[in-house]
CSV table of C-alpha atoms in Angstrom, one decimal:
chain,number,residue,atom,x,y,z
A,1,UNK,CA,-47.4,288.2,-16.3
A,2,UNK,CA,-46.1,285.0,-17.9
A,3,UNK,CA,-42.4,284.3,-17.3
A,4,UNK,CA,-39.8,284.5,-20.0
A,5,UNK,CA,-38.5,281.2,-21.4
A,6,UNK,CA,-35.6,279.8,-19.4
A,7,UNK,CA,-34.0,276.6,-18.1
A,8,UNK,CA,-31.8,277.3,-15.2
A,9,UNK,CA,-28.4,275.6,-15.1
A,10,UNK,CA,-28.6,274.7,-11.5
A,11,UNK,CA,-31.6,272.4,-11.9
A,12,UNK,CA,-32.0,268.8,-13.2
A,13,UNK,CA,-34.7,267.9,-15.6
A,14,UNK,CA,-37.0,265.0,-16.4
A,15,UNK,CA,-38.0,264.4,-20.0
A,16,UNK,CA,-41.7,264.8,-19.1
A,17,UNK,CA,-40.9,268.5,-18.4
A,18,UNK,CA,-40.4,268.5,-14.7
A,19,UNK,CA,-37.5,270.0,-12.8
A,20,UNK,CA,-35.7,269.1,-9.6
A,21,UNK,CA,-33.7,271.3,-7.2
A,22,UNK,CA,-31.7,269.4,-4.7
A,23,UNK,CA,-31.7,271.0,-1.2
A,24,UNK,CA,-29.8,269.0,1.4
A,25,UNK,CA,-31.3,265.5,1.5
A,26,UNK,CA,-34.6,266.8,0.1
A,27,UNK,CA,-35.6,268.0,-3.3
A,28,UNK,CA,-38.1,270.5,-4.7
A,29,UNK,CA,-40.2,269.5,-7.8
A,30,UNK,CA,-41.9,271.7,-10.3
A,31,UNK,CA,-42.7,271.9,-14.0
A,32,UNK,CA,-40.6,273.6,-16.6
A,33,UNK,CA,-41.3,276.8,-18.6
A,34,UNK,CA,-42.0,274.6,-21.6
A,35,UNK,CA,-44.6,272.6,-19.7
A,36,UNK,CA,-46.5,275.7,-18.3
A,37,UNK,CA,-46.4,277.3,-21.7
A,38,UNK,CA,-47.9,274.2,-23.4
A,39,UNK,CA,-50.6,274.0,-20.7
A,40,UNK,CA,-51.6,277.7,-20.8
A,41,UNK,CA,-52.9,279.6,-17.7
A,42,UNK,CA,-52.9,277.2,-14.8
A,43,UNK,CA,-56.2,277.4,-12.9
A,44,UNK,CA,-56.0,274.4,-10.5
A,45,UNK,CA,-53.4,272.4,-8.7
A,46,UNK,CA,-54.4,269.1,-7.2
A,47,UNK,CA,-51.5,268.2,-4.9
A,48,UNK,CA,-50.6,264.9,-3.2
A,49,UNK,CA,-51.0,264.5,0.5
A,50,UNK,CA,-48.0,265.4,2.7
A,51,UNK,CA,-46.5,262.0,3.7
A,52,UNK,CA,-47.5,260.4,0.4
A,53,UNK,CA,-45.0,258.1,-1.3
A,54,UNK,CA,-44.4,259.1,-4.9
A,55,UNK,CA,-42.7,257.1,-7.6
A,56,UNK,CA,-40.3,258.3,-10.2
A,57,UNK,CA,-42.0,258.5,-13.7
A,58,UNK,CA,-45.5,258.2,-12.0
A,59,UNK,CA,-48.1,260.9,-11.6
A,60,UNK,CA,-48.1,262.7,-8.2
A,61,UNK,CA,-50.8,265.3,-8.9
A,62,UNK,CA,-52.5,267.3,-11.6
A,63,UNK,CA,-52.4,270.8,-13.0
A,64,UNK,CA,-55.4,272.1,-14.9
A,65,UNK,CA,-55.6,274.9,-17.4
A,66,UNK,CA,-58.9,276.3,-18.6
A,67,UNK,CA,-58.9,273.8,-21.5
A,68,UNK,CA,-56.9,270.8,-20.2
A,69,UNK,CA,-55.9,268.5,-17.4
A,70,UNK,CA,-52.2,267.4,-17.1
A,71,UNK,CA,-50.7,264.9,-14.8
A,72,UNK,CA,-47.6,266.0,-13.0
A,73,UNK,CA,-44.9,263.4,-13.3
A,74,UNK,CA,-42.5,262.7,-10.4
A,75,UNK,CA,-38.9,263.0,-11.7
A,76,UNK,CA,-37.7,260.8,-8.8
A,77,UNK,CA,-39.1,258.6,-6.0
A,78,UNK,CA,-39.6,259.8,-2.5
A,79,UNK,CA,-41.9,261.0,0.3
A,80,UNK,CA,-43.7,264.3,0.1
A,81,UNK,CA,-42.7,266.5,3.0
A,82,UNK,CA,-44.4,269.7,1.9
A,83,UNK,CA,-46.9,271.0,-0.7
A,84,UNK,CA,-46.8,274.5,-2.0
A,85,UNK,CA,-50.1,275.8,-0.6
A,86,UNK,CA,-49.5,279.2,-2.3
A,87,UNK,CA,-49.9,277.4,-5.7
A,88,UNK,CA,-53.1,275.6,-4.4
A,89,UNK,CA,-54.4,279.1,-3.6
A,90,UNK,CA,-53.0,280.9,-6.7
A,91,UNK,CA,-52.2,278.4,-9.4
A,92,UNK,CA,-51.1,281.2,-11.8
A,93,UNK,CA,-47.8,281.2,-9.9
A,94,UNK,CA,-46.8,278.2,-12.0
A,95,UNK,CA,-47.0,280.5,-15.1
A,96,UNK,CA,-45.5,283.5,-13.4
A,97,UNK,CA,-42.5,281.9,-11.7
A,98,UNK,CA,-42.2,278.2,-12.7
A,99,UNK,CA,-38.8,277.8,-11.0
A,100,UNK,CA,-39.4,280.0,-8.0
A,101,UNK,CA,-42.8,280.7,-6.3
A,102,UNK,CA,-44.4,278.2,-8.6
A,103,UNK,CA,-42.7,275.1,-7.1
A,104,UNK,CA,-45.1,272.2,-6.4
A,105,UNK,CA,-43.8,269.8,-3.8
A,106,UNK,CA,-40.9,269.2,-1.5
A,107,UNK,CA,-39.8,265.5,-1.4
A,108,UNK,CA,-37.4,263.4,0.8
A,109,UNK,CA,-35.8,261.4,-2.0
A,110,UNK,CA,-35.4,257.6,-1.6
A,111,UNK,CA,-32.1,257.7,-3.4
A,112,UNK,CA,-30.3,261.1,-3.5
A,113,UNK,CA,-27.8,259.6,-6.0
A,114,UNK,CA,-30.6,259.1,-8.6
A,115,UNK,CA,-30.5,262.8,-9.3
A,116,UNK,CA,-27.4,262.2,-11.3
A,117,UNK,CA,-29.5,260.1,-13.8
A,118,UNK,CA,-31.6,263.1,-14.7
A,119,UNK,CA,-30.9,265.5,-17.6
A,120,UNK,CA,-28.9,268.7,-17.2
A,121,UNK,CA,-30.3,272.0,-18.7
A,122,UNK,CA,-28.5,271.5,-22.0
A,123,UNK,CA,-29.7,267.9,-22.5
A,124,UNK,CA,-33.3,268.9,-21.6
A,125,UNK,CA,-33.3,271.9,-24.0
A,126,UNK,CA,-32.1,269.5,-26.7
A,127,UNK,CA,-35.4,267.6,-26.3
A,128,UNK,CA,-37.6,270.6,-27.0
B,1,UNK,CA,-55.0,260.1,-44.0
B,2,UNK,CA,-56.6,263.2,-42.4
B,3,UNK,CA,-56.5,266.3,-44.6
B,4,UNK,CA,-54.3,269.2,-43.6
B,5,UNK,CA,-56.2,271.6,-41.4
B,6,UNK,CA,-57.9,274.4,-43.2
B,7,UNK,CA,-57.2,278.0,-42.6
B,8,UNK,CA,-59.5,281.1,-42.5
B,9,UNK,CA,-58.7,284.2,-44.5
B,10,UNK,CA,-57.4,285.7,-41.3
B,11,UNK,CA,-54.8,283.0,-40.5
B,12,UNK,CA,-51.9,285.4,-41.2
B,13,UNK,CA,-53.4,288.0,-38.9
B,14,UNK,CA,-53.7,285.5,-36.1
B,15,UNK,CA,-50.1,284.4,-36.5
B,16,UNK,CA,-49.0,288.0,-36.6
B,17,UNK,CA,-50.8,288.6,-33.3
B,18,UNK,CA,-49.0,285.7,-31.7
B,19,UNK,CA,-52.0,283.4,-31.4
B,20,UNK,CA,-51.7,279.9,-30.1
B,21,UNK,CA,-53.2,277.9,-32.9
B,22,UNK,CA,-55.1,274.6,-32.5
B,23,UNK,CA,-57.1,272.2,-34.6
B,24,UNK,CA,-60.8,272.7,-34.3
B,25,UNK,CA,-63.2,270.7,-36.4
B,26,UNK,CA,-60.5,270.4,-39.1
B,27,UNK,CA,-59.6,274.1,-39.0
B,28,UNK,CA,-56.4,275.7,-37.7
B,29,UNK,CA,-57.9,278.3,-35.3
B,30,UNK,CA,-56.6,280.7,-32.6
B,31,UNK,CA,-57.4,279.2,-29.2
B,32,UNK,CA,-56.0,282.4,-27.5
B,33,UNK,CA,-53.8,285.3,-28.2
B,34,UNK,CA,-52.8,286.4,-24.7
B,35,UNK,CA,-54.8,284.0,-22.5
B,36,UNK,CA,-58.2,282.5,-22.2
B,37,UNK,CA,-59.1,284.2,-18.9
B,38,UNK,CA,-58.0,287.6,-20.0
B,39,UNK,CA,-59.9,287.4,-23.2
B,40,UNK,CA,-63.0,286.1,-21.4
B,41,UNK,CA,-62.9,289.0,-19.0
B,42,UNK,CA,-62.4,291.5,-21.8
B,43,UNK,CA,-65.6,290.3,-23.5
B,44,UNK,CA,-67.6,290.5,-20.3
B,45,UNK,CA,-66.2,293.9,-19.4
B,46,UNK,CA,-65.6,295.6,-22.8
B,47,UNK,CA,-65.4,293.8,-26.1
B,48,UNK,CA,-63.7,290.9,-27.9
B,49,UNK,CA,-63.3,290.3,-31.6
B,50,UNK,CA,-63.5,286.6,-32.8
B,51,UNK,CA,-62.7,285.1,-36.2
B,52,UNK,CA,-65.5,282.6,-36.7
B,53,UNK,CA,-64.9,282.2,-40.4
B,54,UNK,CA,-64.7,278.4,-40.0
B,55,UNK,CA,-68.5,278.4,-39.6
B,56,UNK,CA,-70.5,277.4,-42.6
B,57,UNK,CA,-73.0,279.5,-44.6
B,58,UNK,CA,-75.6,277.7,-46.8
B,59,UNK,CA,-77.9,279.8,-49.0
B,60,UNK,CA,-81.4,278.6,-49.9
B,61,UNK,CA,-83.2,280.4,-52.7
B,62,UNK,CA,-85.9,279.8,-55.2
B,63,UNK,CA,-89.7,279.2,-55.3
B,64,UNK,CA,-89.3,276.1,-53.2
B,65,UNK,CA,-87.0,277.6,-50.5
B,66,UNK,CA,-89.7,278.1,-47.9
B,67,UNK,CA,-91.2,274.6,-48.5
B,68,UNK,CA,-87.8,273.0,-48.0
B,69,UNK,CA,-87.0,274.9,-44.8
B,70,UNK,CA,-90.5,274.2,-43.4
B,71,UNK,CA,-89.7,270.5,-43.8
B,72,UNK,CA,-86.1,270.6,-42.7
B,73,UNK,CA,-86.1,273.0,-39.7
B,74,UNK,CA,-87.6,272.3,-36.3
B,75,UNK,CA,-88.5,276.0,-35.8
B,76,UNK,CA,-91.3,277.7,-37.8
B,77,UNK,CA,-89.7,279.9,-40.4
B,78,UNK,CA,-93.1,281.6,-41.1
B,79,UNK,CA,-92.6,283.3,-37.7
B,80,UNK,CA,-89.5,285.1,-39.1
B,81,UNK,CA,-89.9,288.5,-40.7
B,82,UNK,CA,-87.5,289.7,-43.4
B,83,UNK,CA,-84.4,291.0,-41.7
B,84,UNK,CA,-84.7,288.7,-38.7
B,85,UNK,CA,-83.1,285.5,-37.7
B,86,UNK,CA,-84.0,282.4,-35.6
B,87,UNK,CA,-82.2,279.7,-33.7
B,88,UNK,CA,-83.1,276.3,-35.2
B,89,UNK,CA,-82.2,272.7,-35.7
B,90,UNK,CA,-81.9,270.1,-38.5
B,91,UNK,CA,-83.2,266.9,-37.0
B,92,UNK,CA,-82.9,263.3,-38.3
B,93,UNK,CA,-86.0,261.0,-38.4
B,94,UNK,CA,-85.4,260.0,-34.7
B,95,UNK,CA,-85.5,263.6,-33.6
B,96,UNK,CA,-81.7,263.7,-33.1
B,97,UNK,CA,-79.9,266.9,-33.7
B,98,UNK,CA,-78.0,266.8,-37.0
B,99,UNK,CA,-76.9,270.4,-36.4
B,100,UNK,CA,-78.0,273.5,-34.6
B,101,UNK,CA,-77.9,276.7,-36.6
B,102,UNK,CA,-79.2,280.2,-37.1
B,103,UNK,CA,-81.5,280.8,-40.1
B,104,UNK,CA,-81.6,284.4,-41.5
B,105,UNK,CA,-84.4,285.7,-43.7
B,106,UNK,CA,-82.7,288.1,-46.1
B,107,UNK,CA,-84.4,290.4,-48.7
B,108,UNK,CA,-85.5,289.1,-52.0
B,109,UNK,CA,-86.4,285.6,-50.9
B,110,UNK,CA,-82.9,284.7,-49.8
B,111,UNK,CA,-82.4,282.5,-46.7
B,112,UNK,CA,-79.1,281.9,-45.1
B,113,UNK,CA,-78.2,279.1,-42.7
B,114,UNK,CA,-75.2,279.6,-40.5
B,115,UNK,CA,-74.1,276.2,-39.4
B,116,UNK,CA,-71.3,274.5,-37.4
B,117,UNK,CA,-67.9,274.2,-39.2
B,118,UNK,CA,-67.7,270.4,-38.7
B,119,UNK,CA,-71.2,269.8,-40.1
B,120,UNK,CA,-71.2,271.7,-43.4
B,121,UNK,CA,-71.1,268.6,-45.6
B,122,UNK,CA,-73.6,266.7,-43.5
B,123,UNK,CA,-76.0,269.6,-43.5
B,124,UNK,CA,-75.8,270.0,-47.2
B,125,UNK,CA,-76.4,266.3,-47.8
B,126,UNK,CA,-79.3,266.4,-45.3
B,127,UNK,CA,-81.0,269.3,-47.2
B,128,UNK,CA,-80.3,267.9,-50.6
B,129,UNK,CA,-81.8,264.5,-49.6
B,130,UNK,CA,-85.2,266.3,-49.2
B,131,UNK,CA,-85.1,266.8,-53.0
B,132,UNK,CA,-87.3,269.9,-52.8
B,133,UNK,CA,-88.3,271.1,-56.3
B,134,UNK,CA,-87.6,274.8,-56.9
B,135,UNK,CA,-85.1,275.1,-54.0
B,136,UNK,CA,-81.5,276.0,-54.8
B,137,UNK,CA,-79.0,275.3,-52.1
B,138,UNK,CA,-75.5,276.8,-52.3
B,139,UNK,CA,-72.6,276.4,-50.0
B,140,UNK,CA,-71.1,279.9,-49.6
B,141,UNK,CA,-68.7,278.9,-46.8
B,142,UNK,CA,-65.5,279.2,-48.7
B,143,UNK,CA,-66.3,282.7,-50.1
B,144,UNK,CA,-67.7,284.0,-46.8
B,145,UNK,CA,-65.8,285.2,-43.7
B,146,UNK,CA,-67.5,285.8,-40.4
B,147,UNK,CA,-66.4,287.9,-37.4
B,148,UNK,CA,-68.1,288.1,-34.0
B,149,UNK,CA,-67.8,291.4,-32.1
B,150,UNK,CA,-69.2,290.8,-28.6
B,151,UNK,CA,-69.2,292.7,-25.3
B,152,UNK,CA,-70.9,295.6,-23.5
B,153,UNK,CA,-69.2,298.2,-25.7
B,154,UNK,CA,-69.5,296.3,-29.0
B,155,UNK,CA,-72.3,298.3,-30.4
B,156,UNK,CA,-70.7,301.6,-29.3
B,157,UNK,CA,-67.5,300.6,-31.2
B,158,UNK,CA,-69.5,299.6,-34.2
B,159,UNK,CA,-71.2,303.0,-34.3
B,160,UNK,CA,-67.7,304.5,-35.0
B,161,UNK,CA,-67.3,302.5,-38.2
B,162,UNK,CA,-70.9,302.6,-39.3
B,163,UNK,CA,-72.5,304.5,-42.2
B,164,UNK,CA,-73.3,308.1,-41.0
B,165,UNK,CA,-76.8,308.2,-42.3
B,166,UNK,CA,-77.9,304.7,-41.3
B,167,UNK,CA,-79.8,304.1,-38.0
B,168,UNK,CA,-77.3,303.3,-35.2
B,169,UNK,CA,-76.3,299.7,-34.6
B,170,UNK,CA,-78.2,299.6,-31.3
B,171,UNK,CA,-81.5,300.1,-33.2
B,172,UNK,CA,-81.1,296.7,-34.7
B,173,UNK,CA,-83.3,294.4,-32.6
B,174,UNK,CA,-81.8,291.3,-31.1
B,175,UNK,CA,-81.8,288.6,-33.8
B,176,UNK,CA,-82.3,291.3,-36.4
B,177,UNK,CA,-80.0,291.5,-39.4
B,178,UNK,CA,-79.2,294.4,-41.9
B,179,UNK,CA,-76.9,294.9,-44.8
B,180,UNK,CA,-74.3,297.7,-44.1
B,181,UNK,CA,-70.9,298.9,-45.1
B,182,UNK,CA,-68.8,298.5,-42.0
B,183,UNK,CA,-65.2,300.0,-42.0
B,184,UNK,CA,-65.6,300.2,-45.8
B,185,UNK,CA,-66.5,296.5,-46.1
B,186,UNK,CA,-70.0,295.4,-47.3
B,187,UNK,CA,-71.4,293.1,-44.5
B,188,UNK,CA,-74.5,291.4,-43.3
B,189,UNK,CA,-74.7,292.5,-39.6
B,190,UNK,CA,-76.7,290.4,-37.2
B,191,UNK,CA,-77.5,291.0,-33.6
B,192,UNK,CA,-76.5,287.4,-32.7
B,193,UNK,CA,-73.7,285.8,-30.8
B,194,UNK,CA,-72.5,283.0,-28.6
B,195,UNK,CA,-71.3,284.8,-25.5
B,196,UNK,CA,-74.4,286.2,-23.7
B,197,UNK,CA,-73.1,289.7,-24.2
B,198,UNK,CA,-74.5,292.4,-26.5
B,199,UNK,CA,-72.9,292.4,-29.9
B,200,UNK,CA,-73.0,291.4,-33.5
B,201,UNK,CA,-71.9,288.8,-36.0
B,202,UNK,CA,-70.6,290.2,-39.3
B,203,UNK,CA,-70.6,288.2,-42.6
B,204,UNK,CA,-68.5,289.6,-45.4
B,205,UNK,CA,-66.6,288.4,-48.5
B,206,UNK,CA,-63.6,286.2,-47.6
B,207,UNK,CA,-61.2,288.6,-49.4
B,208,UNK,CA,-62.4,291.6,-47.3
B,209,UNK,CA,-62.1,289.9,-43.9
B,210,UNK,CA,-58.7,291.5,-43.2
B,211,UNK,CA,-60.0,295.0,-43.8
B,212,UNK,CA,-62.9,294.4,-41.5
B,213,UNK,CA,-60.8,292.8,-38.8
B,214,UNK,CA,-58.2,295.7,-39.0
B,215,UNK,CA,-61.0,298.3,-39.1
B,216,UNK,CA,-62.5,297.0,-35.8
B,217,UNK,CA,-59.2,296.5,-34.0
B,218,UNK,CA,-58.2,300.1,-35.0
B,219,UNK,CA,-60.8,301.2,-32.4
B,220,UNK,CA,-58.6,300.0,-29.6
B,221,UNK,CA,-59.7,303.0,-27.5
B,222,UNK,CA,-62.9,301.0,-26.7
B,223,UNK,CA,-60.7,298.3,-25.2
B,224,UNK,CA,-61.5,295.6,-27.8
B,225,UNK,CA,-59.1,292.7,-27.9
B,226,UNK,CA,-58.8,289.8,-30.3
B,227,UNK,CA,-60.3,286.8,-28.7
B,228,UNK,CA,-59.8,283.1,-29.4
B,229,UNK,CA,-61.9,280.0,-29.4
B,230,UNK,CA,-60.9,279.2,-25.8
B,231,UNK,CA,-62.7,282.3,-24.5
B,232,UNK,CA,-65.6,281.6,-26.9
B,233,UNK,CA,-66.0,278.2,-25.3
B,234,UNK,CA,-65.9,279.4,-21.7
B,235,UNK,CA,-68.2,282.3,-22.5
B,236,UNK,CA,-70.8,280.1,-24.1
B,237,UNK,CA,-70.6,277.5,-21.4
B,238,UNK,CA,-71.2,280.2,-18.7
B,239,UNK,CA,-74.4,280.9,-20.6
B,240,UNK,CA,-75.3,277.2,-20.8
B,241,UNK,CA,-75.3,277.4,-24.6
B,242,UNK,CA,-74.8,273.9,-26.1
B,243,UNK,CA,-72.0,273.0,-28.4
B,244,UNK,CA,-72.8,270.6,-31.2
B,245,UNK,CA,-70.7,267.4,-31.1
B,246,UNK,CA,-70.4,267.7,-27.4
B,247,UNK,CA,-73.6,268.7,-25.5
B,248,UNK,CA,-75.9,267.9,-28.4
B,249,UNK,CA,-75.5,265.5,-31.3
B,250,UNK,CA,-77.5,263.2,-33.7
B,251,UNK,CA,-78.3,260.9,-30.7
B,252,UNK,CA,-79.8,263.7,-28.5
B,253,UNK,CA,-83.0,265.6,-29.2
B,254,UNK,CA,-83.9,269.2,-28.5
B,255,UNK,CA,-86.3,268.1,-25.7
B,256,UNK,CA,-83.6,266.1,-24.0
B,257,UNK,CA,-81.3,269.0,-24.3
B,258,UNK,CA,-83.8,271.4,-22.7
B,259,UNK,CA,-84.1,273.3,-26.0
B,260,UNK,CA,-87.8,272.6,-26.6
B,261,UNK,CA,-88.7,276.3,-26.6
B,262,UNK,CA,-86.9,276.7,-30.0
B,263,UNK,CA,-89.0,273.9,-31.6
B,264,UNK,CA,-92.4,274.8,-33.0
B,265,UNK,CA,-94.7,271.8,-32.9
B,266,UNK,CA,-98.0,271.2,-34.5
B,267,UNK,CA,-96.5,271.1,-38.0
B,268,UNK,CA,-94.8,268.3,-39.9
B,269,UNK,CA,-91.0,268.5,-40.2
B,270,UNK,CA,-88.2,265.9,-40.2
B,271,UNK,CA,-88.1,264.4,-36.7
B,272,UNK,CA,-91.3,266.0,-35.6
B,273,UNK,CA,-93.1,262.8,-34.6
B,274,UNK,CA,-90.4,261.9,-32.0
B,275,UNK,CA,-90.1,265.4,-30.7
B,276,UNK,CA,-93.9,265.7,-30.4
B,277,UNK,CA,-94.1,262.4,-28.5
B,278,UNK,CA,-91.2,263.4,-26.1
B,279,UNK,CA,-92.7,266.8,-25.5
B,280,UNK,CA,-95.9,265.1,-24.4
B,281,UNK,CA,-94.7,262.0,-22.6
B,282,UNK,CA,-91.3,263.1,-21.3
B,283,UNK,CA,-87.7,261.9,-21.8
B,284,UNK,CA,-85.4,259.6,-20.1
B,285,UNK,CA,-82.6,262.1,-19.7
B,286,UNK,CA,-82.2,265.9,-19.5
B,287,UNK,CA,-79.3,268.2,-20.1
B,288,UNK,CA,-78.6,270.1,-16.9
B,289,UNK,CA,-76.2,272.7,-15.6
B,290,UNK,CA,-74.0,271.4,-12.7
B,291,UNK,CA,-72.0,273.8,-10.5
B,292,UNK,CA,-69.3,272.3,-8.4
B,293,UNK,CA,-69.5,272.7,-4.6
B,294,UNK,CA,-66.0,271.5,-4.2
B,295,UNK,CA,-63.0,273.1,-5.8
B,296,UNK,CA,-62.6,270.9,-8.9
B,297,UNK,CA,-63.2,271.2,-12.6
B,298,UNK,CA,-65.6,268.9,-14.5
B,299,UNK,CA,-64.5,267.8,-17.9
B,300,UNK,CA,-66.2,266.2,-20.9
B,301,UNK,CA,-66.7,262.4,-20.4
B,302,UNK,CA,-66.6,262.5,-16.5
B,303,UNK,CA,-69.3,260.3,-14.9
B,304,UNK,CA,-72.1,261.9,-13.0
B,305,UNK,CA,-73.0,259.8,-9.9
B,306,UNK,CA,-75.9,259.5,-7.5
B,307,UNK,CA,-75.7,257.3,-4.4
B,308,UNK,CA,-72.4,256.0,-5.9
B,309,UNK,CA,-74.0,254.8,-9.1
B,310,UNK,CA,-73.3,256.3,-12.5
B,311,UNK,CA,-76.4,258.2,-13.7
B,312,UNK,CA,-75.0,260.4,-16.4
B,313,UNK,CA,-72.1,262.0,-18.2
B,314,UNK,CA,-70.5,265.5,-18.4
B,315,UNK,CA,-70.6,266.8,-22.0
B,316,UNK,CA,-68.7,270.1,-21.4
B,317,UNK,CA,-67.0,271.5,-18.4
B,318,UNK,CA,-64.6,274.2,-17.4
B,319,UNK,CA,-63.6,276.5,-14.6
B,320,UNK,CA,-65.9,279.5,-15.0
B,321,UNK,CA,-63.7,282.6,-15.2
B,322,UNK,CA,-66.7,284.8,-14.1
B,323,UNK,CA,-67.8,282.9,-11.0
B,324,UNK,CA,-64.5,281.1,-10.3
B,325,UNK,CA,-66.3,277.7,-9.9
B,326,UNK,CA,-66.2,274.5,-11.9
B,327,UNK,CA,-69.2,274.3,-14.2
B,328,UNK,CA,-70.4,271.7,-16.6
B,329,UNK,CA,-73.3,270.5,-18.7
B,330,UNK,CA,-74.4,266.9,-18.6
B,331,UNK,CA,-77.3,264.5,-19.1
B,332,UNK,CA,-79.1,263.1,-16.0
B,333,UNK,CA,-82.4,261.3,-15.5
B,334,UNK,CA,-85.3,263.7,-15.2
B,335,UNK,CA,-85.9,262.8,-11.6
B,336,UNK,CA,-82.4,264.2,-10.8
B,337,UNK,CA,-82.7,267.3,-13.0
B,338,UNK,CA,-84.4,269.6,-10.6
B,339,UNK,CA,-82.3,272.7,-9.5
B,340,UNK,CA,-81.0,272.2,-6.0
B,341,UNK,CA,-80.3,268.4,-6.5
B,342,UNK,CA,-76.8,267.5,-5.3
B,343,UNK,CA,-75.0,264.9,-7.4
B,344,UNK,CA,-71.4,263.8,-7.5
B,345,UNK,CA,-68.9,264.0,-10.4
B,346,UNK,CA,-66.1,261.5,-10.7
B,347,UNK,CA,-63.1,263.8,-11.1
B,348,UNK,CA,-60.3,261.3,-11.9
B,349,UNK,CA,-61.3,258.9,-9.2
B,350,UNK,CA,-62.5,261.4,-6.6
B,351,UNK,CA,-66.2,262.1,-6.0
B,352,UNK,CA,-66.9,265.8,-6.0
B,353,UNK,CA,-70.2,267.3,-5.0
B,354,UNK,CA,-72.1,269.4,-7.6
B,355,UNK,CA,-75.4,271.1,-7.6
B,356,UNK,CA,-77.9,271.2,-10.4
B,357,UNK,CA,-78.5,274.9,-11.1
B,358,UNK,CA,-80.7,276.8,-13.5
B,359,UNK,CA,-79.0,278.1,-16.7
B,360,UNK,CA,-77.3,280.4,-17.4
B,361,UNK,CA,-74.6,279.8,-14.9
B,362,UNK,CA,-73.7,283.5,-15.2
B,363,UNK,CA,-75.8,286.6,-15.5
B,364,UNK,CA,-74.7,290.3,-15.1
B,365,UNK,CA,-76.8,290.8,-12.0
B,366,UNK,CA,-75.3,287.9,-10.1
């Protein structure tokens, strides 16, 4: 079942429709409800390697729906410490629970302070 | 400036059903209502109803109709009995496919060509350029709606909204067509489709399309669901059916596309010299089915590689909902076109193994 539209207040957002949840000195990345809705049913997640260095505003992997391929944009720079293997196995989790079980990667951020430069839920919603 | 996208008579019905609309060949069409996979599976398991009113209908009548069609079409229309249809092509002088179509032989000397939405104007010009005396060509596309009801229960459903005294829908042979009143709407009903499932395509007056659509969807007890162009594309691709403008186009011939069985040689028609020569001497590239061995999805435009060198291009690709594998069509040299050949596809910088397989990719028994 697709999720209901929502943009949780406790997350930070990137204009390319990605979210960040800060967890200690690491962060979890995923795509927003709006992004998964635009993509349609996600059928494939190509993740980065654990240990890969990813760069803010750059692509760190791809999500594919039946019809389209979409790069996933890193909201911030850092080193990948974990990949959500459940999404690799069951990509539809991105549609069903984009802010929970549908998370994509866990990243050790280069600069924890950079989170403050991202959008809050209200500012992100205003872009939609 | 591009024109505003056109809308079929069922546009409001699609919006009401919550469809995601996209531009397709200049038409604002439903890509899906609930989801491509769900609609795809419904068509394979039960039935789906598609609005394909964007497709074109060209009527050819008059004493010169047959002469025109013998010249214009790559298949032999003299093999079609009244009340039957045939898959065919309009070719250019180089044997390239101007369009692929279905030609219907209707009663009273009427011929109907059902053509691709994006090619209506081109096809009309192509036919008119033959300047056949005594042949009248009329574009009925605007006044005609077309629905496709496809799936294992499609004919059973149709029987519920069928004239009581008429022979049941399943008695219509494949590629046969009859005129019937369906759900109160006068239609041409043809046992044709683009999904590989049993079913029909229904042509009716544009202003009656809503009644026909509602009359079919009222039979929800059969499990019929409205289905969009997304599922139509994955369904046709699983069958290996080509899509004009992607897998076939004016630069590819029926022989290159592996569609030679639909071309009837030994008679003169536009493009026949080239097709004849290719059928005899062979071609430099062949359209093949490629099934990914790795977990990846081929897409239109991706390079096909052999020993690290580019040997061809993917023309359509998707994740097959039925077999849960990446599948694609693409052109490769004939020496690499044998089933079992393993090639690579460049999936955004990564080489992925893919095997040449016979078409269709999917069959009920598999």
